[in-house]
Protein backbone atom coordinates (compact mmCIF):
# COMPACT_ATOMS: atom_id res chain seq x y z
CA UNK A 1 0.00 0.00 0.00
CA UNK A 2 1.39 3.34 -1.01
CA UNK A 3 0.82 6.49 1.00
CA UNK A 4 -1.35 6.94 4.06
CA UNK A 5 -4.24 4.74 2.95
CA UNK A 6 -6.11 2.91 5.69
CA UNK A 7 -6.78 -0.62 4.33
CA UNK A 8 -9.76 -1.00 6.70
CA UNK A 9 -11.43 2.18 5.40
CA UNK A 10 -13.62 2.43 2.33
CA UNK A 11 -16.58 0.36 1.24
CA UNK A 12 -16.91 -3.38 1.73
CA UNK A 13 -19.39 -6.08 0.81
CA UNK A 14 -20.15 -9.56 2.11
CA UNK A 15 -19.96 -12.47 -0.30
CA UNK A 16 -22.51 -15.15 0.58
CA UNK A 17 -22.09 -17.51 -2.35
CA UNK A 18 -20.17 -18.29 -5.52
CA UNK A 19 -21.68 -20.45 -8.23
CA UNK A 20 -20.68 -21.82 -11.62
CA UNK A 21 -24.31 -21.65 -12.73
CA UNK A 22 -25.64 -18.09 -13.05
CA UNK A 23 -29.19 -19.34 -12.38
CA UNK A 24 -28.19 -20.50 -8.89
CA UNK A 25 -26.66 -17.10 -8.16
CA UNK A 26 -29.82 -15.36 -9.38
CA UNK A 27 -32.04 -17.59 -7.21
CA UNK A 28 -30.00 -16.75 -4.11
CA UNK A 29 -30.09 -13.03 -4.97
CA UNK A 30 -33.88 -13.21 -5.46
CA UNK A 31 -34.35 -15.07 -2.16
CA UNK A 32 -32.36 -12.47 -0.21
CA UNK A 33 -33.63 -9.41 -2.06
CA UNK A 34 -36.71 -8.79 0.17
CA UNK A 35 -34.51 -8.57 3.29
CA UNK A 36 -31.18 -7.10 2.16
CA UNK A 37 -29.99 -4.38 -0.18
CA UNK A 38 -28.08 -3.94 -2.34
CA UNK A 39 -27.48 -7.46 -3.59
CA UNK A 40 -25.46 -7.97 -6.71
CA UNK A 41 -23.87 -10.69 -8.76
CA UNK A 42 -20.28 -10.24 -9.85
CA UNK A 43 -18.90 -12.42 -12.62
CA UNK A 44 -15.40 -13.76 -12.02
CA UNK A 45 -13.46 -15.45 -14.78
CA UNK A 46 -11.15 -17.89 -12.99
CA UNK A 47 -8.53 -20.08 -14.70
CA UNK A 48 -10.82 -23.10 -14.21
CA UNK A 49 -14.06 -21.41 -15.37
CA UNK A 50 -16.52 -18.64 -14.69
CA UNK A 51 -18.01 -18.08 -11.25
CA UNK A 52 -20.91 -15.83 -10.24
CA UNK A 53 -20.34 -14.27 -6.84
CA UNK A 54 -23.38 -13.17 -4.82
CA UNK A 55 -22.55 -10.17 -2.67
CA UNK A 56 -24.65 -8.27 -0.15
CA UNK A 57 -24.30 -4.68 0.98
CA UNK A 58 -22.18 -1.63 0.42
CA UNK A 59 -20.86 -1.06 3.90
CA UNK A 60 -18.57 1.70 5.11
CA UNK A 61 -15.64 0.23 7.05
CA UNK A 62 -14.26 -3.28 7.35
CA UNK A 63 -15.26 -3.77 11.01
CA UNK A 64 -18.90 -2.90 10.27
CA UNK A 65 -18.85 -5.26 7.27
CA UNK A 66 -17.51 -8.08 9.44
CA UNK A 67 -20.32 -7.48 11.96
CA UNK A 68 -22.86 -7.59 9.11
CA UNK A 69 -21.26 -10.82 7.86
CA UNK A 70 -21.68 -12.32 11.32
CA UNK A 71 -25.38 -11.34 11.29
CA UNK A 72 -25.77 -13.08 7.91
CA UNK A 73 -24.06 -16.16 9.32
CA UNK A 74 -26.39 -16.28 12.32
CA UNK A 75 -29.63 -15.44 10.46
CA UNK A 76 -29.08 -17.21 7.15
CA UNK A 77 -26.44 -19.86 7.88
CA UNK A 78 -23.88 -18.50 5.39
CA UNK A 79 -20.13 -18.66 5.66
CA UNK A 80 -19.56 -14.98 4.83
CA UNK A 81 -16.52 -13.53 3.12
CA UNK A 82 -15.87 -9.79 3.55
CA UNK A 83 -14.19 -8.04 0.64
CA UNK A 84 -13.45 -4.47 -0.38
CA UNK A 85 -15.56 -2.94 -3.12
CA UNK A 86 -13.39 -1.65 -5.92
CA UNK A 87 -14.02 2.05 -6.68
CA UNK A 88 -14.76 1.28 -10.35
CA UNK A 89 -17.34 -1.41 -9.49
CA UNK A 90 -20.86 0.01 -9.83
CA UNK A 91 -22.90 -0.11 -6.63
CA UNK A 92 -25.47 -2.34 -8.30
CA UNK A 93 -22.85 -4.58 -9.87
CA UNK A 94 -23.89 -7.04 -12.53
CA UNK A 95 -27.57 -7.93 -12.54
mmCIF file with all atom_site columns, N, CA and C in Angstrom, residues 1-38:
data_model
loop_
_atom_site.group_PDB
_atom_site.id
_atom_site.type_symbol
_atom_site.label_atom_id
_atom_site.label_alt_id
_atom_site.label_comp_id
_atom_site.label_asym_id
_atom_site.label_entity_id
_atom_site.label_seq_id
_atom_site.pdbx_PDB_ins_code
_atom_site.Cartn_x
_atom_site.Cartn_y
_atom_site.Cartn_z
_atom_site.occupancy
_atom_site.B_iso_or_equiv
_atom_site.pdbx_formal_charge
_atom_site.auth_seq_id
_atom_site.auth_comp_id
_atom_site.auth_asym_id
_atom_site.auth_atom_id
_atom_site.pdbx_PDB_model_num
ATOM 1   N N  . UNK A 1 1  ? 0.855   -1.169  0.000   1.00 0.00 ? 1  UNK A N  1
ATOM 2   C CA . UNK A 1 1  ? 0.000   0.000   0.000   1.00 0.00 ? 1  UNK A CA 1
ATOM 3   C C  . UNK A 1 1  ? 0.897   1.227   0.000   1.00 0.00 ? 1  UNK A C  1
ATOM 4   N N  . UNK A 1 2  ? 0.616   2.108   -0.921  1.00 0.00 ? 2  UNK A N  1
ATOM 5   C CA . UNK A 1 2  ? 1.388   3.340   -1.013  1.00 0.00 ? 2  UNK A CA 1
ATOM 6   C C  . UNK A 1 2  ? 0.667   4.474   -0.306  1.00 0.00 ? 2  UNK A C  1
ATOM 7   N N  . UNK A 1 3  ? 1.414   5.329   0.364   1.00 0.00 ? 3  UNK A N  1
ATOM 8   C CA . UNK A 1 3  ? 0.817   6.490   0.999   1.00 0.00 ? 3  UNK A CA 1
ATOM 9   C C  . UNK A 1 3  ? 0.184   6.159   2.332   1.00 0.00 ? 3  UNK A C  1
ATOM 10  N N  . UNK A 1 4  ? -0.684  7.065   2.768   1.00 0.00 ? 4  UNK A N  1
ATOM 11  C CA . UNK A 1 4  ? -1.354  6.944   4.056   1.00 0.00 ? 4  UNK A CA 1
ATOM 12  C C  . UNK A 1 4  ? -2.767  6.411   3.902   1.00 0.00 ? 4  UNK A C  1
ATOM 13  N N  . UNK A 1 5  ? -2.928  5.322   3.188   1.00 0.00 ? 5  UNK A N  1
ATOM 14  C CA . UNK A 1 5  ? -4.236  4.739   2.952   1.00 0.00 ? 5  UNK A CA 1
ATOM 15  C C  . UNK A 1 5  ? -4.532  3.727   4.042   1.00 0.00 ? 5  UNK A C  1
ATOM 16  N N  . UNK A 1 6  ? -5.683  3.860   4.664   1.00 0.00 ? 6  UNK A N  1
ATOM 17  C CA . UNK A 1 6  ? -6.110  2.908   5.692   1.00 0.00 ? 6  UNK A CA 1
ATOM 18  C C  . UNK A 1 6  ? -6.792  1.730   4.995   1.00 0.00 ? 6  UNK A C  1
ATOM 19  N N  . UNK A 1 7  ? -6.193  0.523   5.040   1.00 0.00 ? 7  UNK A N  1
ATOM 20  C CA . UNK A 1 7  ? -6.783  -0.619  4.329   1.00 0.00 ? 7  UNK A CA 1
ATOM 21  C C  . UNK A 1 7  ? -8.135  -1.059  4.893   1.00 0.00 ? 7  UNK A C  1
ATOM 22  N N  . UNK A 1 8  ? -8.465  -0.636  6.108   1.00 0.00 ? 8  UNK A N  1
ATOM 23  C CA . UNK A 1 8  ? -9.756  -1.003  6.703   1.00 0.00 ? 8  UNK A CA 1
ATOM 24  C C  . UNK A 1 8  ? -10.833 0.025   6.393   1.00 0.00 ? 8  UNK A C  1
ATOM 25  N N  . UNK A 1 9  ? -10.456 1.140   5.757   1.00 0.00 ? 9  UNK A N  1
ATOM 26  C CA . UNK A 1 9  ? -11.428 2.177   5.403   1.00 0.00 ? 9  UNK A CA 1
ATOM 27  C C  . UNK A 1 9  ? -11.962 1.904   4.005   1.00 0.00 ? 9  UNK A C  1
ATOM 28  N N  . UNK A 1 10 ? -13.020 2.614   3.644   1.00 0.00 ? 10 UNK A N  1
ATOM 29  C CA . UNK A 1 10 ? -13.619 2.432   2.328   1.00 0.00 ? 10 UNK A CA 1
ATOM 30  C C  . UNK A 1 10 ? -14.887 1.607   2.421   1.00 0.00 ? 10 UNK A C  1
ATOM 31  N N  . UNK A 1 11 ? -15.354 1.139   1.279   1.00 0.00 ? 11 UNK A N  1
ATOM 32  C CA . UNK A 1 11 ? -16.583 0.362   1.235   1.00 0.00 ? 11 UNK A CA 1
ATOM 33  C C  . UNK A 1 11 ? -16.280 -1.123  1.052   1.00 0.00 ? 11 UNK A C  1
ATOM 34  N N  . UNK A 1 12 ? -17.071 -1.929  1.748   1.00 0.00 ? 12 UNK A N  1
ATOM 35  C CA . UNK A 1 12 ? -16.911 -3.383  1.728   1.00 0.00 ? 12 UNK A CA 1
ATOM 36  C C  . UNK A 1 12 ? -18.257 -4.031  1.431   1.00 0.00 ? 12 UNK A C  1
ATOM 37  N N  . UNK A 1 13 ? -18.198 -5.289  1.045   1.00 0.00 ? 13 UNK A N  1
ATOM 38  C CA . UNK A 1 13 ? -19.393 -6.081  0.808   1.00 0.00 ? 13 UNK A CA 1
ATOM 39  C C  . UNK A 1 13 ? -19.171 -7.468  1.393   1.00 0.00 ? 13 UNK A C  1
ATOM 40  N N  . UNK A 1 14 ? -20.248 -8.215  1.556   1.00 0.00 ? 14 UNK A N  1
ATOM 41  C CA . UNK A 1 14 ? -20.154 -9.560  2.115   1.00 0.00 ? 14 UNK A CA 1
ATOM 42  C C  . UNK A 1 14 ? -20.576 -10.554 1.039   1.00 0.00 ? 14 UNK A C  1
ATOM 43  N N  . UNK A 1 15 ? -19.648 -11.420 0.678   1.00 0.00 ? 15 UNK A N  1
ATOM 44  C CA . UNK A 1 15 ? -19.958 -12.470 -0.295  1.00 0.00 ? 15 UNK A CA 1
ATOM 45  C C  . UNK A 1 15 ? -20.612 -13.631 0.445   1.00 0.00 ? 15 UNK A C  1
ATOM 46  N N  . UNK A 1 16 ? -21.773 -14.073 -0.071  1.00 0.00 ? 16 UNK A N  1
ATOM 47  C CA . UNK A 1 16 ? -22.509 -15.152 0.584   1.00 0.00 ? 16 UNK A CA 1
ATOM 48  C C  . UNK A 1 16 ? -22.591 -16.405 -0.271  1.00 0.00 ? 16 UNK A C  1
ATOM 49  N N  . UNK A 1 17 ? -22.078 -16.326 -1.491  1.00 0.00 ? 17 UNK A N  1
ATOM 50  C CA . UNK A 1 17 ? -22.088 -17.510 -2.350  1.00 0.00 ? 17 UNK A CA 1
ATOM 51  C C  . UNK A 1 17 ? -21.317 -17.257 -3.623  1.00 0.00 ? 17 UNK A C  1
ATOM 52  N N  . UNK A 1 18 ? -20.827 -18.341 -4.219  1.00 0.00 ? 18 UNK A N  1
ATOM 53  C CA . UNK A 1 18 ? -20.168 -18.292 -5.521  1.00 0.00 ? 18 UNK A CA 1
ATOM 54  C C  . UNK A 1 18 ? -20.593 -19.550 -6.276  1.00 0.00 ? 18 UNK A C  1
ATOM 55  N N  . UNK A 1 19 ? -21.104 -19.356 -7.469  1.00 0.00 ? 19 UNK A N  1
ATOM 56  C CA . UNK A 1 19 ? -21.682 -20.453 -8.234  1.00 0.00 ? 19 UNK A CA 1
ATOM 57  C C  . UNK A 1 19 ? -21.122 -20.487 -9.647  1.00 0.00 ? 19 UNK A C  1
ATOM 58  N N  . UNK A 1 20 ? -21.042 -21.684 -10.207 1.00 0.00 ? 20 UNK A N  1
ATOM 59  C CA . UNK A 1 20 ? -20.679 -21.821 -11.620 1.00 0.00 ? 20 UNK A CA 1
ATOM 60  C C  . UNK A 1 20 ? -21.896 -21.548 -12.500 1.00 0.00 ? 20 UNK A C  1
ATOM 61  N N  . UNK A 1 21 ? -23.070 -21.838 -11.978 1.00 0.00 ? 21 UNK A N  1
ATOM 62  C CA . UNK A 1 21 ? -24.312 -21.648 -12.725 1.00 0.00 ? 21 UNK A CA 1
ATOM 63  C C  . UNK A 1 21 ? -24.935 -20.299 -12.340 1.00 0.00 ? 21 UNK A C  1
ATOM 64  N N  . UNK A 1 22 ? -25.079 -19.416 -13.314 1.00 0.00 ? 22 UNK A N  1
ATOM 65  C CA . UNK A 1 22 ? -25.641 -18.086 -13.054 1.00 0.00 ? 22 UNK A CA 1
ATOM 66  C C  . UNK A 1 22 ? -27.053 -18.180 -12.472 1.00 0.00 ? 22 UNK A C  1
ATOM 67  N N  . UNK A 1 23 ? -27.834 -19.168 -12.894 1.00 0.00 ? 23 UNK A N  1
ATOM 68  C CA . UNK A 1 23 ? -29.188 -19.335 -12.385 1.00 0.00 ? 23 UNK A CA 1
ATOM 69  C C  . UNK A 1 23 ? -29.215 -19.546 -10.877 1.00 0.00 ? 23 UNK A C  1
ATOM 70  N N  . UNK A 1 24 ? -28.260 -20.299 -10.344 1.00 0.00 ? 24 UNK A N  1
ATOM 71  C CA . UNK A 1 24 ? -28.188 -20.505 -8.892  1.00 0.00 ? 24 UNK A CA 1
ATOM 72  C C  . UNK A 1 24 ? -27.886 -19.196 -8.172  1.00 0.00 ? 24 UNK A C  1
ATOM 73  N N  . UNK A 1 25 ? -26.981 -18.400 -8.745  1.00 0.00 ? 25 UNK A N  1
ATOM 74  C CA . UNK A 1 25 ? -26.661 -17.098 -8.158  1.00 0.00 ? 25 UNK A CA 1
ATOM 75  C C  . UNK A 1 25 ? -27.883 -16.186 -8.172  1.00 0.00 ? 25 UNK A C  1
ATOM 76  N N  . UNK A 1 26 ? -28.619 -16.199 -9.276  1.00 0.00 ? 26 UNK A N  1
ATOM 77  C CA . UNK A 1 26 ? -29.820 -15.363 -9.379  1.00 0.00 ? 26 UNK A CA 1
ATOM 78  C C  . UNK A 1 26 ? -30.899 -15.800 -8.394  1.00 0.00 ? 26 UNK A C  1
ATOM 79  N N  . UNK A 1 27 ? -31.042 -17.110 -8.186  1.00 0.00 ? 27 UNK A N  1
ATOM 80  C CA . UNK A 1 27 ? -32.036 -17.586 -7.212  1.00 0.00 ? 27 UNK A CA 1
ATOM 81  C C  . UNK A 1 27 ? -31.684 -17.140 -5.796  1.00 0.00 ? 27 UNK A C  1
ATOM 82  N N  . UNK A 1 28 ? -30.398 -17.206 -5.443  1.00 0.00 ? 28 UNK A N  1
ATOM 83  C CA . UNK A 1 28 ? -29.998 -16.752 -4.112  1.00 0.00 ? 28 UNK A CA 1
ATOM 84  C C  . UNK A 1 28 ? -30.234 -15.250 -3.984  1.00 0.00 ? 28 UNK A C  1
ATOM 85  N N  . UNK A 1 29 ? -29.845 -14.483 -4.994  1.00 0.00 ? 29 UNK A N  1
ATOM 86  C CA . UNK A 1 29 ? -30.094 -13.033 -4.973  1.00 0.00 ? 29 UNK A CA 1
ATOM 87  C C  . UNK A 1 29 ? -31.585 -12.753 -4.790  1.00 0.00 ? 29 UNK A C  1
ATOM 88  N N  . UNK A 1 30 ? -32.433 -13.441 -5.545  1.00 0.00 ? 30 UNK A N  1
ATOM 89  C CA . UNK A 1 30 ? -33.877 -13.207 -5.464  1.00 0.00 ? 30 UNK A CA 1
ATOM 90  C C  . UNK A 1 30 ? -34.440 -13.590 -4.093  1.00 0.00 ? 30 UNK A C  1
ATOM 91  N N  . UNK A 1 31 ? -33.889 -14.652 -3.481  1.00 0.00 ? 31 UNK A N  1
ATOM 92  C CA . UNK A 1 31 ? -34.354 -15.073 -2.157  1.00 0.00 ? 31 UNK A CA 1
ATOM 93  C C  . UNK A 1 31 ? -33.995 -14.038 -1.093  1.00 0.00 ? 31 UNK A C  1
ATOM 94  N N  . UNK A 1 32 ? -32.821 -13.430 -1.214  1.00 0.00 ? 32 UNK A N  1
ATOM 95  C CA . UNK A 1 32 ? -32.360 -12.468 -0.207  1.00 0.00 ? 32 UNK A CA 1
ATOM 96  C C  . UNK A 1 32 ? -32.861 -11.053 -0.448  1.00 0.00 ? 32 UNK A C  1
ATOM 97  N N  . UNK A 1 33 ? -33.271 -10.764 -1.667  1.00 0.00 ? 33 UNK A N  1
ATOM 98  C CA . UNK A 1 33 ? -33.635 -9.406  -2.057  1.00 0.00 ? 33 UNK A CA 1
ATOM 99  C C  . UNK A 1 33 ? -34.696 -8.748  -1.163  1.00 0.00 ? 33 UNK A C  1
ATOM 100 N N  . UNK A 1 34 ? -35.714 -9.466  -0.686  1.00 0.00 ? 34 UNK A N  1
ATOM 101 C CA . UNK A 1 34 ? -36.707 -8.795  0.174   1.00 0.00 ? 34 UNK A CA 1
ATOM 102 C C  . UNK A 1 34 ? -36.133 -8.301  1.511   1.00 0.00 ? 34 UNK A C  1
ATOM 103 N N  . UNK A 1 35 ? -35.038 -8.898  1.970   1.00 0.00 ? 35 UNK A N  1
ATOM 104 C CA . UNK A 1 35 ? -34.506 -8.575  3.292   1.00 0.00 ? 35 UNK A CA 1
ATOM 105 C C  . UNK A 1 35 ? -33.239 -7.737  3.286   1.00 0.00 ? 35 UNK A C  1
ATOM 106 N N  . UNK A 1 36 ? -32.490 -7.756  2.187   1.00 0.00 ? 36 UNK A N  1
ATOM 107 C CA . UNK A 1 36 ? -31.183 -7.101  2.160   1.00 0.00 ? 36 UNK A CA 1
ATOM 108 C C  . UNK A 1 36 ? -31.018 -6.291  0.875   1.00 0.00 ? 36 UNK A C  1
ATOM 109 N N  . UNK A 1 37 ? -30.237 -5.209  0.988   1.00 0.00 ? 37 UNK A N  1
ATOM 110 C CA . UNK A 1 37 ? -29.987 -4.379  -0.178  1.00 0.00 ? 37 UNK A CA 1
ATOM 111 C C  . UNK A 1 37 ? -28.694 -3.602  0.021   1.00 0.00 ? 37 UNK A C  1
ATOM 112 N N  . UNK A 1 38 ? -27.935 -3.361  -1.012  1.00 0.00 ? 38 UNK A N  1
ATOM 113 C CA . UNK A 1 38 ? -28.079 -3.937  -2.341  1.00 0.00 ? 38 UNK A CA 1
ATOM 114 C C  . UNK A 1 38 ? -27.524 -5.353  -2.371  1.00 0.00 ? 38 UNK A C  1
#
